Amino acid sequence: MTPNKEDYLKMIFELGGDTALISNKQIVAGLSVSAASVSEMITKLVEQHYVTHTPYQGIKLTASGQQKAAMLVRNHRLWEVFLVQSLGYPVDAIHQEAEKLEHATTGEMADRLAAMLGEPHYCPHGGVIPDADGHYIDQSRVALAECTPGTKGHIERVVDEAAVIDYIFALGLHIEDHFTVVDNDAKAVTIHQTETGRDLVVDRVRAQHIFVELKA
Ligand SMILES: [Zn+2]
């Protein structure tokens, strides 16, 4: 399935484009699309005033782009919580279902869903759920890819994309897992997983989509 405009807005939001400039390259990796497709979509999003694009510097959400992205993320993640809590879905099977439901969700439906679920703050992948006004708790912007050997911390969230979620599940890595970085080179980041005592080799591209909370 080709990612649509809404998927791009969500990805830019998740990569930190609400407060910082992000690159085309980051979006290419996040959505597994070509650089040409990203350029084409960014041009459209600029025309619609959802993002600003400063050549050679990066892309950032405008206030209206941020609001729109926050609502899409809210819908997606409320459905994820519902699928796990109310329908008993396993955590690794909810992303695609939520992806379909989010596009058919009205504001009122999301508000009723949130109330029924007890106003949850996080999705099962550690992602923050914005409130009905689009406000949200700020989350970690430190990617595992940036961590040097010896760094200790835990996994706070991953980018809400099927490829990323499937990757960490296949690897045996979970939200909240603790780790110590063993090695960080051009290809991968190797971490020692405290819970299992195993060393896990995390592909460098994926490590850019795994956000961590460092131990002080
Ligand atoms: Zn999620």
Coordinates of C-alpha atoms and ligand atoms in Angstrom, one line a residue:
M1 CA 0.0 0.0 0.0
T2 CA 1.3 3.5 -0.9
P3 CA 1.5 5.8 2.1
N4 CA -0.9 8.7 1.7
K5 CA -0.7 12.3 2.9
E6 CA -1.9 11.4 6.4
D7 CA 0.8 8.8 6.8
Y8 CA 3.4 11.3 5.9
L9 CA 2.1 13.8 8.4
K10 CA 2.1 11.1 11.1
M11 CA 5.7 10.1 10.2
I12 CA 7.0 13.7 10.3
F13 CA 5.3 14.1 13.7
E14 CA 6.8 10.9 15.1
L15 CA 10.3 11.7 13.9
G16 CA 10.2 15.0 15.9
G17 CA 9.1 17.3 13.1
D18 CA 6.8 19.2 15.5
T19 CA 9.8 20.9 17.2
A20 CA 12.8 20.2 15.0
L21 CA 13.8 20.1 11.3
I22 CA 13.9 16.6 9.9
S23 CA 15.4 15.3 6.6
N24 CA 13.9 13.7 3.5
K25 CA 16.2 10.8 4.2
Q26 CA 14.5 10.2 7.6
I27 CA 11.1 10.0 5.9
V28 CA 12.4 7.7 3.2
A29 CA 13.6 5.3 5.8
G30 CA 10.6 5.6 8.0
L31 CA 8.0 5.0 5.3
S32 CA 10.1 2.7 3.1
V33 CA 9.5 4.8 0.0
S34 CA 11.7 6.4 -2.6
A35 CA 13.3 9.9 -2.2
A36 CA 11.4 11.0 -5.3
S37 CA 8.0 10.1 -3.7
V38 CA 9.0 12.0 -0.5
S39 CA 10.0 15.1 -2.5
E40 CA 6.7 15.0 -4.4
M41 CA 4.6 14.7 -1.3
I42 CA 6.5 17.4 0.6
T43 CA 5.8 19.8 -2.3
K44 CA 2.1 19.1 -1.8
L45 CA 2.2 19.4 2.0
V46 CA 4.0 22.8 1.6
E47 CA 1.3 24.0 -0.8
Q48 CA -1.3 23.0 1.7
H49 CA 0.6 24.8 4.5
Y50 CA 1.0 21.6 6.6
V51 CA 4.8 21.8 6.6
T52 CA 7.6 24.2 5.8
H53 CA 10.6 23.1 3.8
T54 CA 13.9 24.9 4.0
P55 CA 16.2 23.6 1.3
Y56 CA 19.3 21.8 2.7
Q57 CA 18.0 22.3 6.2
G58 CA 14.8 20.3 6.5
I59 CA 11.1 19.9 7.0
K60 CA 9.0 21.0 9.9
L61 CA 5.3 20.9 10.7
T62 CA 3.4 24.2 10.7
A63 CA 0.9 24.8 13.6
S64 CA -1.9 23.4 11.4
G65 CA 0.2 20.4 10.3
Q66 CA 1.0 19.6 13.9
Q67 CA -2.6 19.8 14.9
K68 CA -3.7 17.6 12.0
A69 CA -0.9 15.1 12.8
A70 CA -1.7 15.0 16.5
M71 CA -5.4 14.1 15.7
L72 CA -4.4 11.4 13.3
V73 CA -2.0 9.9 15.9
R74 CA -4.7 10.2 18.5
N75 CA -7.2 8.2 16.4
H76 CA -4.6 5.6 15.5
R77 CA -3.4 5.0 19.1
L78 CA -6.9 5.0 20.7
W79 CA -7.9 2.2 18.3
E80 CA -4.7 0.3 19.2
V81 CA -5.5 0.5 22.9
F82 CA -9.1 -0.6 22.2
L83 CA -8.0 -3.6 20.1
V84 CA -5.7 -4.8 22.9
Q85 CA -7.8 -3.9 26.0
S86 CA -11.3 -4.6 24.7
L87 CA -10.9 -7.1 21.9
G88 CA -7.9 -9.0 23.3
Y89 CA -5.6 -8.6 20.2
P90 CA -1.9 -9.4 20.7
V91 CA 0.2 -6.2 20.7
D92 CA 2.0 -7.3 17.5
A93 CA -1.2 -7.6 15.5
I94 CA -2.9 -4.2 16.1
H95 CA -1.0 -1.8 13.9
Q96 CA -2.6 -2.7 10.5
E97 CA -6.1 -2.9 12.0
A98 CA -5.7 0.6 13.6
E99 CA -4.4 1.9 10.3
K100 CA -7.7 1.1 8.6
L101 CA -9.9 2.4 11.5
E102 CA -8.1 5.7 12.0
H103 CA -9.2 7.1 8.6
A104 CA -12.9 6.5 9.3
T105 CA -12.8 8.1 12.8
T106 CA -14.6 11.3 13.6
G107 CA -13.6 13.6 16.5
E108 CA -16.7 12.6 18.5
M109 CA -16.0 8.9 17.9
A110 CA -12.4 9.4 19.2
D111 CA -13.6 11.3 22.3
R112 CA -16.1 8.6 23.2
L113 CA -13.5 5.9 22.6
A114 CA -11.0 7.7 24.8
A115 CA -13.7 8.1 27.6
M116 CA -14.6 4.4 27.4
L117 CA -10.9 3.4 27.6
G118 CA -10.3 5.7 30.6
E119 CA -8.4 8.4 28.8
P120 CA -5.2 6.4 28.1
H121 CA -2.0 8.4 27.7
Y122 CA 0.1 5.9 25.8
C123 CA -0.4 3.3 23.0
P124 CA 0.9 -0.2 23.3
H125 CA 4.1 0.8 21.4
G126 CA 4.9 3.5 24.0
G127 CA 3.6 6.4 21.8
V128 CA 1.9 9.3 23.5
I129 CA -1.8 9.8 22.8
P130 CA -2.7 13.5 22.3
D131 CA -5.8 14.8 24.0
A132 CA -8.9 16.1 22.2
D133 CA -7.3 19.6 21.9
G134 CA -4.2 18.1 20.3
H135 CA -2.0 18.6 23.4
Y136 CA 0.4 15.8 24.4
I137 CA 3.2 15.0 26.8
D138 CA 6.6 15.5 25.2
Q139 CA 8.4 12.2 24.5
S140 CA 12.0 11.1 24.1
R141 CA 13.7 12.4 21.0
V142 CA 16.9 10.4 21.7
A143 CA 17.3 7.6 19.1
L144 CA 19.1 4.4 19.9
A145 CA 21.2 5.1 16.9
E146 CA 22.8 8.1 18.7
C147 CA 23.8 6.1 21.8
T148 CA 27.5 5.5 22.4
P149 CA 28.9 2.3 24.0
G150 CA 28.3 2.2 27.7
T151 CA 25.1 4.1 27.6
K152 CA 22.3 2.6 29.8
G153 CA 18.6 3.2 29.5
H154 CA 15.3 1.7 28.5
I155 CA 13.2 1.6 25.3
E156 CA 10.5 4.3 25.6
R157 CA 8.8 4.1 22.2
V158 CA 9.2 3.1 18.6
V159 CA 7.9 4.9 15.5
D160 CA 4.4 3.6 14.9
E161 CA 5.1 1.9 11.5
A162 CA 4.5 -1.7 10.7
A163 CA 8.0 -2.3 9.5
V164 CA 9.5 -1.0 12.7
I165 CA 7.1 -2.7 15.0
D166 CA 7.5 -6.1 13.2
Y167 CA 11.3 -5.6 13.4
I168 CA 11.5 -5.2 17.1
F169 CA 9.1 -8.0 17.8
A170 CA 11.1 -10.4 15.6
L171 CA 14.3 -9.3 17.4
G172 CA 12.7 -10.0 20.8
L173 CA 12.9 -6.3 21.9
H174 CA 10.0 -4.7 23.8
I175 CA 8.9 -1.3 25.1
E176 CA 10.3 -0.8 28.6
D177 CA 13.2 -3.2 28.1
H178 CA 16.4 -2.1 29.7
F179 CA 19.7 -2.1 27.9
T180 CA 23.4 -1.2 27.9
V181 CA 25.0 -0.2 24.5
V182 CA 27.8 -2.6 23.7
D183 CA 28.8 -1.3 20.3
N184 CA 27.7 1.3 17.8
D185 CA 29.2 1.2 14.3
A186 CA 28.3 2.1 10.7
K187 CA 26.0 -0.9 10.3
A188 CA 24.3 -1.6 13.7
V189 CA 23.9 -0.8 17.3
T190 CA 24.6 -3.8 19.6
I191 CA 22.8 -3.7 22.9
H192 CA 22.9 -6.0 26.0
Q193 CA 19.3 -6.6 27.0
T194 CA 19.1 -6.7 30.8
E195 CA 15.9 -8.7 31.0
T196 CA 17.2 -11.7 29.0
G197 CA 21.0 -11.2 29.3
R198 CA 21.3 -11.5 25.5
D199 CA 23.1 -9.2 23.1
L200 CA 20.9 -7.9 20.3
V201 CA 22.2 -6.5 17.1
V202 CA 19.9 -3.6 16.0
D203 CA 20.1 -2.5 12.3
R204 CA 21.3 1.1 12.1
V205 CA 18.3 2.3 10.1
R206 CA 15.9 0.8 12.6
A207 CA 17.9 2.1 15.5
Q208 CA 16.9 5.6 14.2
H209 CA 13.3 4.7 14.8
I210 CA 13.7 3.4 18.4
F211 CA 13.6 6.1 21.0
V212 CA 15.1 5.7 24.4
E213 CA 15.1 7.2 27.9
L214 CA 18.6 7.3 29.2
K215 CA 19.5 6.4 32.8
A216 CA 20.8 9.5 34.6
Ligands
ZN1 ZN 1.1 2.4 18.5

